[in-house]
PDB file of C-alpha atoms in Angstrom:
ATOM      1  CA  UNK A 950    -199.170  43.668  79.165  1.00  0.00           C
ATOM      2  CA  UNK A 951    -195.977  41.717  78.188  1.00  0.00           C
ATOM      3  CA  UNK A 952    -193.730  39.854  80.569  1.00  0.00           C
ATOM      4  CA  UNK A 953    -190.398  41.184  80.854  1.00  0.00           C
ATOM      5  CA  UNK A 954    -187.445  38.560  79.876  1.00  0.00           C
ATOM      6  CA  UNK A 955    -184.154  39.152  81.540  1.00  0.00           C
ATOM      7  CA  UNK A 956    -180.546  38.460  79.694  1.00  0.00           C
ATOM      8  CA  UNK A 957    -178.013  37.056  82.253  1.00  0.00           C
ATOM      9  CA  UNK A 958    -175.040  35.714  80.704  1.00  0.00           C
ATOM     10  CA  UNK A 959    -176.127  32.968  78.474  1.00  0.00           C
ATOM     11  CA  UNK A 960    -179.638  32.225  79.870  1.00  0.00           C
ATOM     12  CA  UNK A 961    -182.691  34.209  79.814  1.00  0.00           C
ATOM     13  CA  UNK A 962    -185.017  34.403  82.894  1.00  0.00           C
ATOM     14  CA  UNK A 963    -188.673  34.534  82.860  1.00  0.00           C
ATOM     15  CA  UNK A 964    -190.714  35.268  86.722  1.00  0.00           C
ATOM     16  CA  UNK A 965    -194.462  35.352  85.811  1.00  0.00           C
ATOM     17  CA  UNK A 966    -196.117  36.752  88.457  1.00  0.00           C
ATOM     18  CA  UNK A 967    -199.530  37.206  88.018  1.00  0.00           C
ATOM     19  CA  UNK A 968    -201.935  35.158  86.320  1.00  0.00           C
ATOM     20  CA  UNK A 969    -201.679  35.558  82.778  1.00  0.00           C
ATOM     21  CA  UNK A 970    -204.823  36.041  80.192  1.00  0.00           C
ATOM     22  CA  UNK A 971    -204.783  34.507  76.951  1.00  0.00           C
ATOM     23  CA  UNK A 972    -203.252  37.194  74.977  1.00  0.00           C
ATOM     24  CA  UNK A 973    -200.551  37.969  77.704  1.00  0.00           C
ATOM     25  CA  UNK A 974    -199.901  34.162  77.173  1.00  0.00           C
ATOM     26  CA  UNK A 975    -199.350  33.801  73.689  1.00  0.00           C
ATOM     27  CA  UNK A 976    -197.759  37.306  73.658  1.00  0.00           C
ATOM     28  CA  UNK A 977    -195.224  35.872  75.753  1.00  0.00           C
ATOM     29  CA  UNK A 978    -194.718  32.786  73.918  1.00  0.00           C
ATOM     30  CA  UNK A 979    -193.854  34.696  70.955  1.00  0.00           C
ATOM     31  CA  UNK A 980    -191.542  37.281  73.033  1.00  0.00           C
ATOM     32  CA  UNK A 981    -189.763  34.265  74.370  1.00  0.00           C
ATOM     33  CA  UNK A 982    -188.766  32.648  71.344  1.00  0.00           C
ATOM     34  CA  UNK A 983    -187.811  36.379  69.560  1.00  0.00           C
ATOM     35  CA  UNK A 984    -185.716  36.639  72.384  1.00  0.00           C
ATOM     36  CA  UNK A 985    -183.939  33.074  72.392  1.00  0.00           C
ATOM     37  CA  UNK A 986    -183.270  33.827  68.471  1.00  0.00           C
ATOM     38  CA  UNK A 987    -181.873  37.241  68.954  1.00  0.00           C
ATOM     39  CA  UNK A 988    -179.653  36.644  71.920  1.00  0.00           C
ATOM     40  CA  UNK A 989    -178.322  33.163  70.817  1.00  0.00           C
ATOM     41  CA  UNK A 990    -179.465  32.123  74.397  1.00  0.00           C
ATOM     42  CA  UNK A 991    -178.484  28.480  75.185  1.00  0.00           C
ATOM     43  CA  UNK A 992    -181.172  28.263  78.679  1.00  0.00           C
ATOM     44  CA  UNK A 993    -184.529  29.902  79.728  1.00  0.00           C
ATOM     45  CA  UNK A 994    -185.349  29.895  83.460  1.00  0.00           C
ATOM     46  CA  UNK A 995    -189.301  30.114  83.897  1.00  0.00           C
ATOM     47  CA  UNK A 996    -190.247  30.929  87.515  1.00  0.00           C
ATOM     48  CA  UNK A 997    -193.865  30.331  87.981  1.00  0.00           C
ATOM     49  CA  UNK A 998    -193.697  30.410  91.795  1.00  0.00           C
ATOM     50  CA  UNK A 999    -196.439  33.235  92.118  1.00  0.00           C
ATOM     51  CA  UNK A1000    -198.688  31.321  89.799  1.00  0.00           C
ATOM     52  CA  UNK A1001    -201.124  29.185  92.235  1.00  0.00           C
ATOM     53  CA  UNK A1002    -203.790  27.845  89.508  1.00  0.00           C
ATOM     54  CA  UNK A1003    -203.445  27.383  85.786  1.00  0.00           C
ATOM     55  CA  UNK A1004    -206.245  26.878  83.183  1.00  0.00           C
ATOM     56  CA  UNK A1005    -206.103  24.888  80.374  1.00  0.00           C
ATOM     57  CA  UNK A1006    -204.954  27.298  77.937  1.00  0.00           C
ATOM     58  CA  UNK A1007    -201.968  28.693  79.472  1.00  0.00           C
ATOM     59  CA  UNK A1008    -200.996  25.144  80.516  1.00  0.00           C
ATOM     60  CA  UNK A1009    -200.729  24.451  76.609  1.00  0.00           C
ATOM     61  CA  UNK A1010    -199.058  27.348  75.772  1.00  0.00           C
ATOM     62  CA  UNK A1011    -196.480  26.714  78.683  1.00  0.00           C
ATOM     63  CA  UNK A1012    -196.011  23.281  77.075  1.00  0.00           C
ATOM     64  CA  UNK A1013    -195.947  24.408  73.934  1.00  0.00           C
ATOM     65  CA  UNK A1014    -193.135  27.434  74.604  1.00  0.00           C
ATOM     66  CA  UNK A1015    -191.113  24.722  76.229  1.00  0.00           C
ATOM     67  CA  UNK A1016    -191.264  22.670  73.179  1.00  0.00           C
ATOM     68  CA  UNK A1017    -190.604  25.486  70.865  1.00  0.00           C
ATOM     69  CA  UNK A1018    -187.876  26.700  72.697  1.00  0.00           C
ATOM     70  CA  UNK A1019    -186.043  23.102  72.919  1.00  0.00           C
ATOM     71  CA  UNK A1020    -186.667  22.916  69.135  1.00  0.00           C
ATOM     72  CA  UNK A1021    -184.459  26.375  68.986  1.00  0.00           C
ATOM     73  CA  UNK A1022    -182.042  25.017  70.982  1.00  0.00           C
ATOM     74  CA  UNK A1023    -182.239  26.297  74.342  1.00  0.00           C
ATOM     75  CA  UNK A1024    -182.428  24.001  77.539  1.00  0.00           C
ATOM     76  CA  UNK A1025    -185.685  24.987  79.662  1.00  0.00           C
ATOM     77  CA  UNK A1026    -186.051  24.708  83.263  1.00  0.00           C
ATOM     78  CA  UNK A1027    -189.318  25.256  85.555  1.00  0.00           C
ATOM     79  CA  UNK A1028    -189.140  26.843  88.798  1.00  0.00           C
ATOM     80  CA  UNK A1029    -191.291  26.822  91.461  1.00  0.00           C
ATOM     81  CA  UNK A1030    -194.410  24.699  90.136  1.00  0.00           C
ATOM     82  CA  UNK A1031    -196.991  25.021  93.139  1.00  0.00           C
ATOM     83  CA  UNK A1032    -199.313  22.103  93.941  1.00  0.00           C
ATOM     84  CA  UNK A1033    -202.468  22.737  92.620  1.00  0.00           C
ATOM     85  CA  UNK A1034    -200.270  23.864  89.083  1.00  0.00           C
ATOM     86  CA  UNK A1035    -198.435  20.384  89.103  1.00  0.00           C
ATOM     87  CA  UNK A1036    -202.208  18.982  89.342  1.00  0.00           C
ATOM     88  CA  UNK A1037    -203.321  20.794  86.584  1.00  0.00           C
ATOM     89  CA  UNK A1038    -200.321  19.929  84.450  1.00  0.00           C
ATOM     90  CA  UNK A1039    -200.485  16.349  85.134  1.00  0.00           C
ATOM     91  CA  UNK A1040    -204.434  16.067  84.810  1.00  0.00           C
ATOM     92  CA  UNK A1041    -204.277  18.191  81.333  1.00  0.00           C
ATOM     93  CA  UNK A1042    -201.603  15.341  80.279  1.00  0.00           C
ATOM     94  CA  UNK A1043    -199.655  18.632  79.351  1.00  0.00           C
ATOM     95  CA  UNK A1044    -196.107  16.717  78.379  1.00  0.00           C
ATOM     96  CA  UNK A1045    -193.220  17.742  80.454  1.00  0.00           C
ATOM     97  CA  UNK A1046    -191.671  14.552  80.860  1.00  0.00           C
ATOM     98  CA  UNK A1047    -188.238  15.864  79.987  1.00  0.00           C
ATOM     99  CA  UNK A1048    -188.265  19.288  81.430  1.00  0.00           C
ATOM    100  CA  UNK A1049    -186.387  19.697  84.254  1.00  0.00           C
ATOM    101  CA  UNK A1050    -187.725  21.626  87.062  1.00  0.00           C
ATOM    102  CA  UNK A1051    -186.272  23.381  90.480  1.00  0.00           C
ATOM    103  CA  UNK A1052    -187.861  24.923  93.670  1.00  0.00           C
ATOM    104  CA  UNK A1053    -186.539  28.556  92.973  1.00  0.00           C
ATOM    105  CA  UNK A1054    -184.539  30.883  90.826  1.00  0.00           C
ATOM    106  CA  UNK A1055    -181.703  30.032  92.079  1.00  0.00           C
ATOM    107  CA  UNK A1056    -181.447  26.255  92.022  1.00  0.00           C
ATOM    108  CA  UNK A1057    -183.419  26.934  88.312  1.00  0.00           C
ATOM    109  CA  UNK A1058    -180.095  28.522  87.037  1.00  0.00           C
ATOM    110  CA  UNK A1059    -178.008  26.046  88.777  1.00  0.00           C
ATOM    111  CA  UNK A1060    -179.618  23.236  87.199  1.00  0.00           C
ATOM    112  CA  UNK A1061    -179.516  25.002  83.795  1.00  0.00           C
ATOM    113  CA  UNK A1062    -175.819  25.669  84.334  1.00  0.00           C
ATOM    114  CA  UNK A1063    -175.140  21.942  84.917  1.00  0.00           C
ATOM    115  CA  UNK A1064    -176.969  20.820  81.980  1.00  0.00           C
ATOM    116  CA  UNK A1065    -175.204  23.416  79.987  1.00  0.00           C
ATOM    117  CA  UNK A1066    -171.858  21.938  81.366  1.00  0.00           C
ATOM    118  CA  UNK A1067    -172.980  18.698  80.129  1.00  0.00           C
TER     119      UNK A1067
ATOM    120  CA  UNK B 730    -199.451  46.118  84.821  1.00  0.00           C
ATOM    121  CA  UNK B 731    -197.314  45.126  87.456  1.00  0.00           C
ATOM    122  CA  UNK B 732    -193.202  44.813  86.432  1.00  0.00           C
ATOM    123  CA  UNK B 733    -192.033  41.954  87.828  1.00  0.00           C
ATOM    124  CA  UNK B 734    -189.180  41.095  90.705  1.00  0.00           C
ATOM    125  CA  UNK B 735    -186.916  38.526  90.498  1.00  0.00           C
ATOM    126  CA  UNK B 736    -185.110  37.658  93.606  1.00  0.00           C
ATOM    127  CA  UNK B 737    -181.673  36.284  92.852  1.00  0.00           C
ATOM    128  CA  UNK B 738    -179.893  35.213  95.769  1.00  0.00           C
ATOM    129  CA  UNK B 739    -179.764  38.401  98.280  1.00  0.00           C
ATOM    130  CA  UNK B 740    -180.599  40.430  94.893  1.00  0.00           C
ATOM    131  CA  UNK B 741    -183.570  41.667  93.170  1.00  0.00           C
ATOM    132  CA  UNK B 742    -183.528  41.890  89.691  1.00  0.00           C
ATOM    133  CA  UNK B 743    -185.996  44.491  87.941  1.00  0.00           C
ATOM    134  CA  UNK B 744    -186.110  44.609  83.874  1.00  0.00           C
ATOM    135  CA  UNK B 745    -188.409  47.634  82.727  1.00  0.00           C
ATOM    136  CA  UNK B 746    -188.810  46.913  79.152  1.00  0.00           C
ATOM    137  CA  UNK B 747    -191.589  49.175  78.222  1.00  0.00           C
ATOM    138  CA  UNK B 748    -192.377  52.940  79.004  1.00  0.00           C
ATOM    139  CA  UNK B 749    -194.030  52.725  82.299  1.00  0.00           C
ATOM    140  CA  UNK B 750    -197.617  54.822  82.882  1.00  0.00           C
ATOM    141  CA  UNK B 751    -197.533  56.677  85.688  1.00  0.00           C
ATOM    142  CA  UNK B 752    -199.641  54.470  87.700  1.00  0.00           C
ATOM    143  CA  UNK B 753    -197.548  51.604  87.050  1.00  0.00           C
ATOM    144  CA  UNK B 754    -194.534  53.532  88.197  1.00  0.00           C
ATOM    145  CA  UNK B 755    -196.147  54.034  91.489  1.00  0.00           C
ATOM    146  CA  UNK B 756    -197.189  50.672  91.637  1.00  0.00           C
ATOM    147  CA  UNK B 757    -193.335  49.781  90.947  1.00  0.00           C
ATOM    148  CA  UNK B 758    -192.377  51.855  93.516  1.00  0.00           C
ATOM    149  CA  UNK B 759    -194.541  50.451  96.334  1.00  0.00           C
ATOM    150  CA  UNK B 760    -193.898  46.669  94.948  1.00  0.00           C
ATOM    151  CA  UNK B 761    -190.115  47.351  95.106  1.00  0.00           C
ATOM    152  CA  UNK B 762    -189.972  48.487  98.636  1.00  0.00           C
ATOM    153  CA  UNK B 763    -192.267  45.750 100.073  1.00  0.00           C
ATOM    154  CA  UNK B 764    -189.970  43.159  98.280  1.00  0.00           C
ATOM    155  CA  UNK B 765    -186.557  44.517  99.825  1.00  0.00           C
ATOM    156  CA  UNK B 766    -188.398  44.364 103.280  1.00  0.00           C
ATOM    157  CA  UNK B 767    -190.180  40.636 102.751  1.00  0.00           C
ATOM    158  CA  UNK B 768    -187.090  39.561 100.968  1.00  0.00           C
ATOM    159  CA  UNK B 769    -184.080  41.143 103.094  1.00  0.00           C
ATOM    160  CA  UNK B 770    -182.530  41.977 100.074  1.00  0.00           C
ATOM    161  CA  UNK B 771    -178.833  43.597 100.317  1.00  0.00           C
ATOM    162  CA  UNK B 772    -179.203  44.835  96.487  1.00  0.00           C
ATOM    163  CA  UNK B 773    -181.322  45.945  93.686  1.00  0.00           C
ATOM    164  CA  UNK B 774    -180.463  46.168  90.014  1.00  0.00           C
ATOM    165  CA  UNK B 775    -182.764  47.676  88.066  1.00  0.00           C
ATOM    166  CA  UNK B 776    -182.020  47.479  84.025  1.00  0.00           C
ATOM    167  CA  UNK B 777    -183.578  50.237  81.664  1.00  0.00           C
ATOM    168  CA  UNK B 778    -181.911  49.205  78.883  1.00  0.00           C
ATOM    169  CA  UNK B 779    -185.513  49.424  76.789  1.00  0.00           C
ATOM    170  CA  UNK B 780    -186.277  52.517  77.942  1.00  0.00           C
ATOM    171  CA  UNK B 781    -185.175  55.146  75.312  1.00  0.00           C
ATOM    172  CA  UNK B 782    -187.441  58.195  77.019  1.00  0.00           C
ATOM    173  CA  UNK B 783    -188.461  58.975  80.291  1.00  0.00           C
ATOM    174  CA  UNK B 784    -190.731  61.608  80.957  1.00  0.00           C
ATOM    175  CA  UNK B 785    -190.116  63.921  84.664  1.00  0.00           C
ATOM    176  CA  UNK B 786    -192.864  62.061  86.509  1.00  0.00           C
ATOM    177  CA  UNK B 787    -190.984  58.773  85.870  1.00  0.00           C
ATOM    178  CA  UNK B 788    -187.489  60.217  86.404  1.00  0.00           C
ATOM    179  CA  UNK B 789    -189.011  61.554  89.761  1.00  0.00           C
ATOM    180  CA  UNK B 790    -190.331  58.431  90.832  1.00  0.00           C
ATOM    181  CA  UNK B 791    -187.335  56.283  89.892  1.00  0.00           C
ATOM    182  CA  UNK B 792    -184.926  59.146  91.649  1.00  0.00           C
ATOM    183  CA  UNK B 793    -187.645  58.597  94.720  1.00  0.00           C
ATOM    184  CA  UNK B 794    -187.330  55.175  94.626  1.00  0.00           C
ATOM    185  CA  UNK B 795    -183.252  54.510  94.501  1.00  0.00           C
ATOM    186  CA  UNK B 796    -183.118  56.856  97.772  1.00  0.00           C
ATOM    187  CA  UNK B 797    -186.096  54.723  99.708  1.00  0.00           C
ATOM    188  CA  UNK B 798    -184.243  51.471  98.805  1.00  0.00           C
ATOM    189  CA  UNK B 799    -180.945  52.912 100.000  1.00  0.00           C
ATOM    190  CA  UNK B 800    -183.040  54.150 102.960  1.00  0.00           C
ATOM    191  CA  UNK B 801    -183.751  50.709 103.855  1.00  0.00           C
ATOM    192  CA  UNK B 802    -180.338  49.527 103.644  1.00  0.00           C
ATOM    193  CA  UNK B 803    -180.315  47.877  99.647  1.00  0.00           C
ATOM    194  CA  UNK B 804    -177.696  49.205  97.522  1.00  0.00           C
ATOM    195  CA  UNK B 805    -179.141  49.915  93.716  1.00  0.00           C
ATOM    196  CA  UNK B 806    -177.403  49.625  90.842  1.00  0.00           C
ATOM    197  CA  UNK B 807    -178.984  50.912  87.510  1.00  0.00           C
ATOM    198  CA  UNK B 808    -178.086  49.489  84.151  1.00  0.00           C
ATOM    199  CA  UNK B 809    -178.278  50.017  80.535  1.00  0.00           C
ATOM    200  CA  UNK B 810    -179.210  54.128  80.916  1.00  0.00           C
ATOM    201  CA  UNK B 811    -179.733  55.358  77.261  1.00  0.00           C
ATOM    202  CA  UNK B 812    -178.304  58.579  76.324  1.00  0.00           C
ATOM    203  CA  UNK B 813    -181.892  60.319  75.986  1.00  0.00           C
ATOM    204  CA  UNK B 814    -182.621  59.192  79.639  1.00  0.00           C
ATOM    205  CA  UNK B 815    -178.905  60.224  81.057  1.00  0.00           C
ATOM    206  CA  UNK B 816    -179.738  63.833  79.527  1.00  0.00           C
ATOM    207  CA  UNK B 817    -183.482  63.609  80.788  1.00  0.00           C
ATOM    208  CA  UNK B 818    -182.315  62.763  84.096  1.00  0.00           C
ATOM    209  CA  UNK B 819    -179.607  65.420  84.421  1.00  0.00           C
ATOM    210  CA  UNK B 820    -181.765  68.339  82.779  1.00  0.00           C
ATOM    211  CA  UNK B 821    -184.135  67.191  85.733  1.00  0.00           C
ATOM    212  CA  UNK B 822    -181.796  67.445  88.151  1.00  0.00           C
ATOM    213  CA  UNK B 823    -182.850  64.049  89.664  1.00  0.00           C
ATOM    214  CA  UNK B 824    -179.936  63.288  91.691  1.00  0.00           C
ATOM    215  CA  UNK B 825    -177.783  60.529  90.862  1.00  0.00           C
ATOM    216  CA  UNK B 826    -174.804  61.344  92.226  1.00  0.00           C
ATOM    217  CA  UNK B 827    -173.784  58.143  94.372  1.00  0.00           C
ATOM    218  CA  UNK B 828    -175.854  55.912  92.430  1.00  0.00           C
ATOM    219  CA  UNK B 829    -174.005  53.165  90.971  1.00  0.00           C
ATOM    220  CA  UNK B 830    -174.521  52.372  87.651  1.00  0.00           C
ATOM    221  CA  UNK B 831    -173.437  49.395  84.527  1.00  0.00           C
ATOM    222  CA  UNK B 832    -173.569  49.062  80.993  1.00  0.00           C
ATOM    223  CA  UNK B 833    -175.894  45.652  81.330  1.00  0.00           C
ATOM    224  CA  UNK B 834    -177.196  43.249  83.583  1.00  0.00           C
ATOM    225  CA  UNK B 835    -174.304  41.050  84.265  1.00  0.00           C
ATOM    226  CA  UNK B 836    -171.926  43.988  84.812  1.00  0.00           C
ATOM    227  CA  UNK B 837    -174.555  45.233  86.951  1.00  0.00           C
ATOM    228  CA  UNK B 838    -174.626  42.485  89.104  1.00  0.00           C
ATOM    229  CA  UNK B 839    -170.581  42.237  89.428  1.00  0.00           C
ATOM    230  CA  UNK B 840    -170.862  45.738  90.531  1.00  0.00           C
ATOM    231  CA  UNK B 841    -173.306  44.935  93.197  1.00  0.00           C
ATOM    232  CA  UNK B 842    -171.509  41.802  94.145  1.00  0.00           C
ATOM    233  CA  UNK B 843    -168.207  44.230  94.431  1.00  0.00           C
ATOM    234  CA  UNK B 844    -170.056  46.960  96.566  1.00  0.00           C
ATOM    235  CA  UNK B 845    -171.738  44.289  98.850  1.00  0.00           C
ATOM    236  CA  UNK B 846    -168.145  42.575  99.408  1.00  0.00           C
ATOM    237  CA  UNK B 847    -166.645  45.769 100.980  1.00  0.00           C
TER     238      UNK B 847
END
């Protein structure tokens, strides 16, 4: 299984709607970085509204993919972080200090446009 | 495997990026109709840019899901139909007469907004 990555204008949209297994998460990491390179995307919105639990491996992959995307020059907004996911991320010490977050996909896209407009 | 369906404002976005097997196609049909009902979406954009071949079953499911979505009151735009897919759809007599199509996701969304604005 691979997660579809949608290109909309200069942004990429990803909605993760089911729990990821380790292989899918790593495949997603690779796919997203390739897509950023291929499309010259300036921003990425990753919506995880439907995820109500993540394990340490997935949390690490998520943290990594955010940092890797930034290295490649794309701003990342994570949307729809649920309580249990927020708890896991903080408890595991995943560094999301300077990651933008928003409530849902619409607000995430708006935030990204603001950021890119700066 | 299930295909993620993204909600953006009053539209649903779907990007089918890998060949569908029969089970996934039927699951997608069900998921999309549920999502239309759940979100009160007025429009759906289905992007099939990455699909360069469809078989008769998938073509039928696609035709069906378009008609079902319309029945439920959602306008459908299909984007990124590739030559071989266009040939298959016509040869199989899948009725896409009054379906709106566009080149890519951006243009599909614009077309949908125009339609919904009417």
